[in-house]
Coordinates of N, CA and C and ligand atoms in Angstrom, one line a residue:
X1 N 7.5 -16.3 -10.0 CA 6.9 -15.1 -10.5 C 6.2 -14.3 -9.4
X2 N 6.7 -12.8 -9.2 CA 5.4 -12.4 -8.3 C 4.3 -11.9 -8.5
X3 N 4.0 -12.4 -7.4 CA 2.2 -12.2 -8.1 C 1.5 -11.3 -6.5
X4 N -0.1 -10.9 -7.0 CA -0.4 -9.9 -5.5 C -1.6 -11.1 -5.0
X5 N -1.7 -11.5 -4.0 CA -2.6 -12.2 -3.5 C -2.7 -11.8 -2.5
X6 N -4.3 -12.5 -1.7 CA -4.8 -12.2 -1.0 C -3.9 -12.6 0.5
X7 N -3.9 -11.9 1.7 CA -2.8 -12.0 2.9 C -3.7 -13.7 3.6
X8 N -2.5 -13.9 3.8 CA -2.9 -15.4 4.3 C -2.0 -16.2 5.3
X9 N -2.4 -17.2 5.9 CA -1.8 -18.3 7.0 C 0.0 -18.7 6.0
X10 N -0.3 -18.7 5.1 CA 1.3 -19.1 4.0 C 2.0 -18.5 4.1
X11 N 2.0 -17.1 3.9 CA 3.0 -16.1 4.0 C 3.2 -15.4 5.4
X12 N 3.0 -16.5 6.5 CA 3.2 -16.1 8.1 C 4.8 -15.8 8.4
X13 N 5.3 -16.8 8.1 CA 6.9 -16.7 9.0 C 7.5 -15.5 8.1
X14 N 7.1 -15.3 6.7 CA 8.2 -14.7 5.9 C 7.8 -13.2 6.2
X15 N 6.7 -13.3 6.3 CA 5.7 -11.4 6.9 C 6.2 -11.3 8.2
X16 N 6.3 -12.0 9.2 CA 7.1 -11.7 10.3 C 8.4 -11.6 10.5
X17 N 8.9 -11.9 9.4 CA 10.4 -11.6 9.4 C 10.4 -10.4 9.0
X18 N 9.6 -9.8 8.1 CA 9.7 -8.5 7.0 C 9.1 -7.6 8.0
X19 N 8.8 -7.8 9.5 CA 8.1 -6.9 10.4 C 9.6 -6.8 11.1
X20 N 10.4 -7.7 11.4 CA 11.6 -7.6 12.2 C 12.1 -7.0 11.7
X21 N 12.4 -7.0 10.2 CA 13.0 -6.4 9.2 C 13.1 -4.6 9.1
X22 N 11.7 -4.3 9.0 CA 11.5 -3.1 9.3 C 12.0 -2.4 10.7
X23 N 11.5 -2.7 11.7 CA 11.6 -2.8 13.3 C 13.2 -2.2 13.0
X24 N 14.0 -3.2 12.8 CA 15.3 -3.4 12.9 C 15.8 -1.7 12.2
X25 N 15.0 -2.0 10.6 CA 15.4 -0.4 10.2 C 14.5 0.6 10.8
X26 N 14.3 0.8 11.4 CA 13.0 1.3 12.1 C 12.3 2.6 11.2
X27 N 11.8 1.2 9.9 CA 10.9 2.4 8.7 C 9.9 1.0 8.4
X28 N 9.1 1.8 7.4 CA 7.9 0.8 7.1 C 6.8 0.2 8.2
X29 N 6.4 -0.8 7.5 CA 5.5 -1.7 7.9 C 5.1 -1.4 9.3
X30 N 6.1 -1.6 10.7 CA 5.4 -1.5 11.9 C 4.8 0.2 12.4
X31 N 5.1 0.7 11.4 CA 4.0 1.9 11.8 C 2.9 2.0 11.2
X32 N 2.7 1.7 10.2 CA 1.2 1.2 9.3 C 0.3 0.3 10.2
X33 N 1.2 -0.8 10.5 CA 0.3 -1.9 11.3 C 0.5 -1.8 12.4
X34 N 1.2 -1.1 12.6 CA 1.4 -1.4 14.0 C 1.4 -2.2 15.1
X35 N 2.1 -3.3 15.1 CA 1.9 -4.8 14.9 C 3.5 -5.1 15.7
X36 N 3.7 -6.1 16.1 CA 5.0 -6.4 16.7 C 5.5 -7.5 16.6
X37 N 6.2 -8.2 16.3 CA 6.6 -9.3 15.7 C 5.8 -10.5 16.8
X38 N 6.4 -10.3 18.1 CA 5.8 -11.5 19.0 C 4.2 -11.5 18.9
X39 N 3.4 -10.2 18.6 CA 1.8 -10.5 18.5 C 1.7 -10.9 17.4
X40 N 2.3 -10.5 16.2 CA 1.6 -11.7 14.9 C 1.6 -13.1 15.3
X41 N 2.9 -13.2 15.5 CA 3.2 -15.1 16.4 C 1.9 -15.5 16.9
X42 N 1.7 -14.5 18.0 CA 0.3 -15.1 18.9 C -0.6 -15.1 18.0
X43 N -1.4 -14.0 17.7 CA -2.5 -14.1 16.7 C -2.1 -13.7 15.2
X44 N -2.4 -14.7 14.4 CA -2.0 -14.2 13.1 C -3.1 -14.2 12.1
X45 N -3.9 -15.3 12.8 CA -5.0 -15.8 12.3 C -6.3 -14.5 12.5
X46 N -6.0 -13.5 13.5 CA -7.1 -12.4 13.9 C -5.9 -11.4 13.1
X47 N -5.1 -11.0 12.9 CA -4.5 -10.6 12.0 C -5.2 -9.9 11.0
X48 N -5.1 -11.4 10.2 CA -5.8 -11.5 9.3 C -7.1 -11.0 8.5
X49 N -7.9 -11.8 9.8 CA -9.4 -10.9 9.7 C -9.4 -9.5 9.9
X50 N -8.3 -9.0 10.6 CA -8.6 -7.4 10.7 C -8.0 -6.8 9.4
X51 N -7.3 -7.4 8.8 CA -6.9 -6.6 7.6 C -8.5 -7.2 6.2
X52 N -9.0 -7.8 6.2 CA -10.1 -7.7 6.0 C -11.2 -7.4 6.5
X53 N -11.3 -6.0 7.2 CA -12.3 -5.4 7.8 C -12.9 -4.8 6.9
X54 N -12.2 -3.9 6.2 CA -12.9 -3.1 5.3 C -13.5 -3.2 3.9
X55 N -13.2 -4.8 3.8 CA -13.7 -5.3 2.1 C -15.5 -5.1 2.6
X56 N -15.6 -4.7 1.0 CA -17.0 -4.8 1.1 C -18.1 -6.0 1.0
X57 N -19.1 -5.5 1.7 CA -20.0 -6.5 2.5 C -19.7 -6.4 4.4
X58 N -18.8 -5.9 4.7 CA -18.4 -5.4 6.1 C -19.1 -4.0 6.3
X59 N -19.3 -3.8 7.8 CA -19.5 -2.5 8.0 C -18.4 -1.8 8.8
X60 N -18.4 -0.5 7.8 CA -17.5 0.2 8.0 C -17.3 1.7 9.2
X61 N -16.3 0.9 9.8 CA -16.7 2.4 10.9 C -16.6 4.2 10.3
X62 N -17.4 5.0 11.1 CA -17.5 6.4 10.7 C -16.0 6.9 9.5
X63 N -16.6 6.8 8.4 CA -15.3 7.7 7.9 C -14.4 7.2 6.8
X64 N -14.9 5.8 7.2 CA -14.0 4.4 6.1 C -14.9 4.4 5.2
X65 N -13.8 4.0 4.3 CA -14.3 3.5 2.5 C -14.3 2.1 2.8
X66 N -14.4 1.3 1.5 CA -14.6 -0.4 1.6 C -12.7 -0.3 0.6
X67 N -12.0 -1.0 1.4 CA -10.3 -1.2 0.6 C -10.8 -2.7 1.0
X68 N -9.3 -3.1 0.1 CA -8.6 -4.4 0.5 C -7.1 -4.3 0.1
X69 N -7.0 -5.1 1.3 CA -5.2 -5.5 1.5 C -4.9 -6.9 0.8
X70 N -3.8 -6.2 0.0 CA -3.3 -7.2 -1.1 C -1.7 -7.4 -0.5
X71 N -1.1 -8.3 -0.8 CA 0.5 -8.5 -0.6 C 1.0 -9.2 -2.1
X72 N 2.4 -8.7 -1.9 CA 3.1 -8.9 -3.3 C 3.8 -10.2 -2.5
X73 N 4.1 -11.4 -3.5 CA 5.1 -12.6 -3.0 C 5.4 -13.5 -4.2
X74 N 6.3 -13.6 -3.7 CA 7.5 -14.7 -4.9 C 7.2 -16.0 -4.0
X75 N 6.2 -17.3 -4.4 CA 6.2 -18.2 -4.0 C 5.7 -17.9 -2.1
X76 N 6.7 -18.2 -1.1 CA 6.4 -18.3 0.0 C 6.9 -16.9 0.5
X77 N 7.4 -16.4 -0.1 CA 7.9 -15.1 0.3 C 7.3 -13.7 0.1
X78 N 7.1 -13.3 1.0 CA 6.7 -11.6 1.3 C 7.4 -10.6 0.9
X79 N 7.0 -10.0 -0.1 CA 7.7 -8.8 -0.9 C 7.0 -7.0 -0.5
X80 N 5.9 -7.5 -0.6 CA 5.2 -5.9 -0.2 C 3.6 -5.9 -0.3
X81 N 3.2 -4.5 0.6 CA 2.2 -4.7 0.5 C 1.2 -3.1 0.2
X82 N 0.0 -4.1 -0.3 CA -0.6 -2.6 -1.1 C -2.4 -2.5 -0.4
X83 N -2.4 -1.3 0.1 CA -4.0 -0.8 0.1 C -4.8 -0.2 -1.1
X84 N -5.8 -1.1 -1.8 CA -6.4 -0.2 -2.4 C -8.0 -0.1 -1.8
X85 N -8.2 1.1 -2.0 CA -9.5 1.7 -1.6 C -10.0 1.6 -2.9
X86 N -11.5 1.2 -2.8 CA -12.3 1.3 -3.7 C -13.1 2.5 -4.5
X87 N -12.7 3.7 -3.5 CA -13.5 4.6 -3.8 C -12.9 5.6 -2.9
X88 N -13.3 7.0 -3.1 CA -12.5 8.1 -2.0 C -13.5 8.8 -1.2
X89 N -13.5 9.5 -0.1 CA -13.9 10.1 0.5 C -13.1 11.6 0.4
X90 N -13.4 12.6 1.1 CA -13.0 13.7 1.2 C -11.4 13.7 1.8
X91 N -11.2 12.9 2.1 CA -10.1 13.0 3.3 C -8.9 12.2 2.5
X92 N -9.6 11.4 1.7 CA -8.6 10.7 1.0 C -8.3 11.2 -0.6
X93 N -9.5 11.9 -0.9 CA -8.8 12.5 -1.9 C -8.1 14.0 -2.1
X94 N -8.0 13.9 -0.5 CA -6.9 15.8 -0.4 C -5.4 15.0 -0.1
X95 N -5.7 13.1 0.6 CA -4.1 12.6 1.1 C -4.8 11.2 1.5
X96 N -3.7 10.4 0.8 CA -3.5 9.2 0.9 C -4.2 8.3 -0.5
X97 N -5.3 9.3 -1.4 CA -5.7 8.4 -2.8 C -6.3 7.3 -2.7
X98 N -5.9 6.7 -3.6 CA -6.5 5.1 -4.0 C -5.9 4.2 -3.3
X99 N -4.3 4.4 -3.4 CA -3.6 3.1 -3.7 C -2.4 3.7 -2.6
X100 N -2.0 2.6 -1.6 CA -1.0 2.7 -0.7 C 0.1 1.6 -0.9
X101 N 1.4 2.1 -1.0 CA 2.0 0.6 -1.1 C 3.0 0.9 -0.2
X102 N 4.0 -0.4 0.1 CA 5.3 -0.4 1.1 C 5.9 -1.9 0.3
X103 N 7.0 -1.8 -0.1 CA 8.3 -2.9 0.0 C 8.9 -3.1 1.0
X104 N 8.9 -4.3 1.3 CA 10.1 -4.7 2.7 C 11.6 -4.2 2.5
X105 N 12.1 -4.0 3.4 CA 13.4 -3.2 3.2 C 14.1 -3.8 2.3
X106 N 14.4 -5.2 2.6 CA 15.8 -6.3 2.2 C 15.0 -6.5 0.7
X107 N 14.2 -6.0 -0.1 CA 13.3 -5.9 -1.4 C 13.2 -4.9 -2.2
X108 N 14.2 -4.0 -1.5 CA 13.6 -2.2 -2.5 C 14.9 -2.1 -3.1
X109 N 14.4 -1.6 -4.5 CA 15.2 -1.2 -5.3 C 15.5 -2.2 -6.7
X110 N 14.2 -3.0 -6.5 CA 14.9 -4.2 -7.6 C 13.3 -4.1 -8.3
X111 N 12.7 -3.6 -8.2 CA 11.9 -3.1 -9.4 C 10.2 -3.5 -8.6
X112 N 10.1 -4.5 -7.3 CA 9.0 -4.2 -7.2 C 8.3 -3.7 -6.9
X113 N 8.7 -2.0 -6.2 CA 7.8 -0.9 -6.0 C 7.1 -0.8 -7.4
X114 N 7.6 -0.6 -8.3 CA 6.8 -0.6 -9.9 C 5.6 -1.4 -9.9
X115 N 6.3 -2.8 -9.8 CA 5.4 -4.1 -10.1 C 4.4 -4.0 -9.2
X116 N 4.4 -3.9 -8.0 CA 3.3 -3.9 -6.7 C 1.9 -3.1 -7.6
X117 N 2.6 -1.7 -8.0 CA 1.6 -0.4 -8.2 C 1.1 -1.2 -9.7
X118 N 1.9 -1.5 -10.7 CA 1.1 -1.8 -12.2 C 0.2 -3.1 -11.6
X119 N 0.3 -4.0 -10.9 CA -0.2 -4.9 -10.6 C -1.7 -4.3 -10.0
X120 N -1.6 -3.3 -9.1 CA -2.3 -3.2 -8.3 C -3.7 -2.2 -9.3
X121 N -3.3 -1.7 -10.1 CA -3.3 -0.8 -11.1 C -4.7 -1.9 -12.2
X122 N -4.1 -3.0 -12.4 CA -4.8 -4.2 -13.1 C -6.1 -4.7 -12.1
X123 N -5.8 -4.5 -10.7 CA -6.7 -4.9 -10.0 C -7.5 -4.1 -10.1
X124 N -7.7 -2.9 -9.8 CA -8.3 -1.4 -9.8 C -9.3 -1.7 -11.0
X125 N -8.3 -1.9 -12.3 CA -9.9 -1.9 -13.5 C -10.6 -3.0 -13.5
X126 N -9.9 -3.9 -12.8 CA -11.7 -5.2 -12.2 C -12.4 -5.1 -12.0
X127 N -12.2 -3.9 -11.2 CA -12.8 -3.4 -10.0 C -13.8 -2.2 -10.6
X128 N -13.4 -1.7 -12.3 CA -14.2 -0.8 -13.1 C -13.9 1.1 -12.2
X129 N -12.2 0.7 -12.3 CA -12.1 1.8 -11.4 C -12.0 2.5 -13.4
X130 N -12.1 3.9 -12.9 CA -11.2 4.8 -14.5 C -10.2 5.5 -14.6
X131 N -10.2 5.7 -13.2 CA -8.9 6.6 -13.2 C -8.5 6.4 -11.8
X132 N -7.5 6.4 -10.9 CA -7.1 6.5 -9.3 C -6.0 7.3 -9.5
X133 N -6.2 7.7 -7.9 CA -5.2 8.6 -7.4 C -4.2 8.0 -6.5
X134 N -3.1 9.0 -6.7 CA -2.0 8.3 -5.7 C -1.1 9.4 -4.9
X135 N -0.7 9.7 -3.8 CA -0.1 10.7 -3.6 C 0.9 10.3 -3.1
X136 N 1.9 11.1 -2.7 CA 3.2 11.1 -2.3 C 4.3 12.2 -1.5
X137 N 5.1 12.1 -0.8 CA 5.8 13.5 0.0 C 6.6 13.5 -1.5
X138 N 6.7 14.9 -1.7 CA 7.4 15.9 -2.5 C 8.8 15.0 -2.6
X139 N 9.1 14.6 -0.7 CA 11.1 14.0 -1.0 C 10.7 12.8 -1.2
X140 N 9.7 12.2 -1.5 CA 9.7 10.2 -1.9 C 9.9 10.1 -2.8
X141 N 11.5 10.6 -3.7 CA 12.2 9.6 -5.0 C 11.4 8.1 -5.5
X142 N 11.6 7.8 -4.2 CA 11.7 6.3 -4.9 C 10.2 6.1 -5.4
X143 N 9.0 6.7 -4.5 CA 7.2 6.5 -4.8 C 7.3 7.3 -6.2
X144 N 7.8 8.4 -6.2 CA 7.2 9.2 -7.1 C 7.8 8.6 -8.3
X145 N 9.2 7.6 -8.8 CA 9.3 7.3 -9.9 C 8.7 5.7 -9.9
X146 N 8.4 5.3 -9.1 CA 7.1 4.3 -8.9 C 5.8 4.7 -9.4
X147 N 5.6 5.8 -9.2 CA 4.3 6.5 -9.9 C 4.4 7.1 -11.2
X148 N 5.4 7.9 -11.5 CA 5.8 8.1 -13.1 C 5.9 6.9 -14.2
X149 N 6.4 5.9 -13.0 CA 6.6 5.1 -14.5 C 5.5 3.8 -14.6
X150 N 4.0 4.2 -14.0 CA 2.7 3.7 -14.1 C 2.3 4.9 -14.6
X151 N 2.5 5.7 -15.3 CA 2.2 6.5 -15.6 C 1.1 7.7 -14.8
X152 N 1.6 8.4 -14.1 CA 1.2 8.9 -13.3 C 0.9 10.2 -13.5
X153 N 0.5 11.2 -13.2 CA 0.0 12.3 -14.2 C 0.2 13.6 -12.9
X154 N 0.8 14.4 -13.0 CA 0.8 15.4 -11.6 C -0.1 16.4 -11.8
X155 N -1.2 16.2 -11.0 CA -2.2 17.2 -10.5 C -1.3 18.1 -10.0
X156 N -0.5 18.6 -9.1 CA 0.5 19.6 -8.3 C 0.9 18.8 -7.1
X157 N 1.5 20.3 -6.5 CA 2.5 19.9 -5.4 C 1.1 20.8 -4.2
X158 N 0.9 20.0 -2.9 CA 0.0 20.3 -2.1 C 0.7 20.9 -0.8
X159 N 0.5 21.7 0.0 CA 1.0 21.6 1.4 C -1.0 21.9 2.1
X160 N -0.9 20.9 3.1 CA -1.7 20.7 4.0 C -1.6 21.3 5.2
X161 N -2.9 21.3 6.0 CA -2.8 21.8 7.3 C -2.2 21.0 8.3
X162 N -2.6 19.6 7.7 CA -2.6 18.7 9.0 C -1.5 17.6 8.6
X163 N -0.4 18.0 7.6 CA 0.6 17.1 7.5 C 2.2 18.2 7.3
X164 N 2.4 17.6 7.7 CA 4.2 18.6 7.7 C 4.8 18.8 6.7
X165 N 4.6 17.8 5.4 CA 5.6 17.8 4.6 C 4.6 18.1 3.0
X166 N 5.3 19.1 2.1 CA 4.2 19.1 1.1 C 4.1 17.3 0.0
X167 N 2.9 17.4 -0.5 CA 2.9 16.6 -1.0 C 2.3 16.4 -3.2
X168 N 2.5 15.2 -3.6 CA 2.1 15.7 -4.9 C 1.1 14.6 -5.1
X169 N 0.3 14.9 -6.0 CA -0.9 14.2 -5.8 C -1.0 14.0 -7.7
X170 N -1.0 12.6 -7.5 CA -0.7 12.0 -9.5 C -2.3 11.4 -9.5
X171 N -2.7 11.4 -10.7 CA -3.7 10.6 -11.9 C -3.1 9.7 -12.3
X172 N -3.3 8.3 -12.7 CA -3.3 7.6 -13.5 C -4.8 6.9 -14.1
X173 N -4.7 7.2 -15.4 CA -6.0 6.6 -16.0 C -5.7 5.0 -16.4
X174 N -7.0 4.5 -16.6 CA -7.2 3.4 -16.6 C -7.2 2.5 -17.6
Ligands
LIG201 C1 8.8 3.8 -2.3 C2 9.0 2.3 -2.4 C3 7.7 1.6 -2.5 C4 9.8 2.0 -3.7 O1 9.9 0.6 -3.8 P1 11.1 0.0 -4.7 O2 10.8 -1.5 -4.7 O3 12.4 0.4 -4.2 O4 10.8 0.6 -6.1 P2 11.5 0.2 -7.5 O5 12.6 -0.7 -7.2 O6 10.4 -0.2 -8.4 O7 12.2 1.6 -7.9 C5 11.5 2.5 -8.8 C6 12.5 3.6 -9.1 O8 12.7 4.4 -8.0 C7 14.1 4.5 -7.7 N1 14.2 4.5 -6.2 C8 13.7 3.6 -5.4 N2 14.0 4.0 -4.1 C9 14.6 5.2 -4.2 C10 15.1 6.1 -3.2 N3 15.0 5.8 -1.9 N4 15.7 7.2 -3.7 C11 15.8 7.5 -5.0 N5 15.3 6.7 -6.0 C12 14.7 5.5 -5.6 C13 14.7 3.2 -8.3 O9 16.1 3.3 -8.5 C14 13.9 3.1 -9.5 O10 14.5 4.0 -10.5 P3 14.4 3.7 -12.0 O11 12.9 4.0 -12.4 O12 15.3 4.7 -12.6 O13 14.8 2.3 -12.3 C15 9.8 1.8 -1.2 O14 11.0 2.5 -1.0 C16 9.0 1.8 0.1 O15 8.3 0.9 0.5 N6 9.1 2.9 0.9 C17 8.5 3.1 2.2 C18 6.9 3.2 2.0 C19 6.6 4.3 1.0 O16 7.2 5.3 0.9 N7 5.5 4.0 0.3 C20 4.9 4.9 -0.7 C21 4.0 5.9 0.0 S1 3.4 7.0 -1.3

């Protein structure tokens, strides 16, 4: 069953494969993390810690909210991964929202872009969220029926100064 847990020493070899993975299609993951397959190898364990920088009780540099990085996995295996912010800033409520997610390539299309977000969605009201935002590019088919069918609510279609492509910016209540 997949489930979203916290990123960890277990899901090393199969997260580094899903970094090759991307690499190879040259989408996803290594541009978020920016990360390379041979440095996870080396450090995975400081990895780690750095994707727990921003949970709260950390101090946050100029500009950051308090998120945490969650990953989606079927037993030992790495399926995708989700940023949720706890709260917005200005910057993030004109682009980028609440909730960030990515599926590994050799994983998309079998339903757990959905699952990642409802899952992630369950986390959120733990968390005493009421409502989050989620945005998306105008051409992301696949996010935006990831976000319709979490029920996602379209505030409109945005074009920004500081990004190329217009974008749509959904509600989902809680
Ligand atoms: C967007 C993304 C998360 C979707 O993940 P996924 O696991 O393929 O999503 P699902 O399998 O749950 O698909 C949901 C729906 O979208 C459709 N879909 C998925 N990818 C699609 C695509 N590239 N084009 C058109 N439709 C697509 C599916 O067929 C499915 O349709 P249905 O509701 O009729 O069954 C994944 O493509 C991804 O990680 N993309 C790169 C990162 C990204 O864009 N993140 C979102 C930023 S807002």
């Amino acid at each position: 069953m997949p489930e979203l847990v916290v990123p960890s020493q277990r899901y090393k070899e199969s997260f580094i494969e899903a970094v090759r993975e991307a690499q190879m299609m040259a989408s996803g993951l290594g541009d978020t993390l920016g990360r390379s397959a041979p440095g996870l190898e080396a450090d995975f364990t400081m990895f780690l810690a750095e994707l727990r920088r921003y949970e709260p009780g950390q101090r946050l540099p100029e500009g950051f909210v308090h998120s945490e990085a969650l990953w989606l996995v079927d037993g030992e295996n790495y399926l995708g991964r989700v940023s949720l912010r706890h709260t917005l800033n200005e910057r993030l409520r004109t682009f980028g929202g609440h909730i960030g997610y990515e599926i590994r390539p050799s994983a998309r299309r079998q339903g757990y872009g959905t699952l990642i977000l409802r899952l992630t969605l369950n986390r959120a009201r733990e968390l005493g969220l009421d409502r989050v935002l989620v945005t998306c590019d105008v051409d992301n088919s696949g996010s935006r029926r990831v976000i319709e069918a979490n029920g996602g609510v379209l505030e409109g279609e945005f074009q920004l100064d500081f990004y190329d492509k217009p974008i749509y910016r959904y509600w989902i209540q809680l």
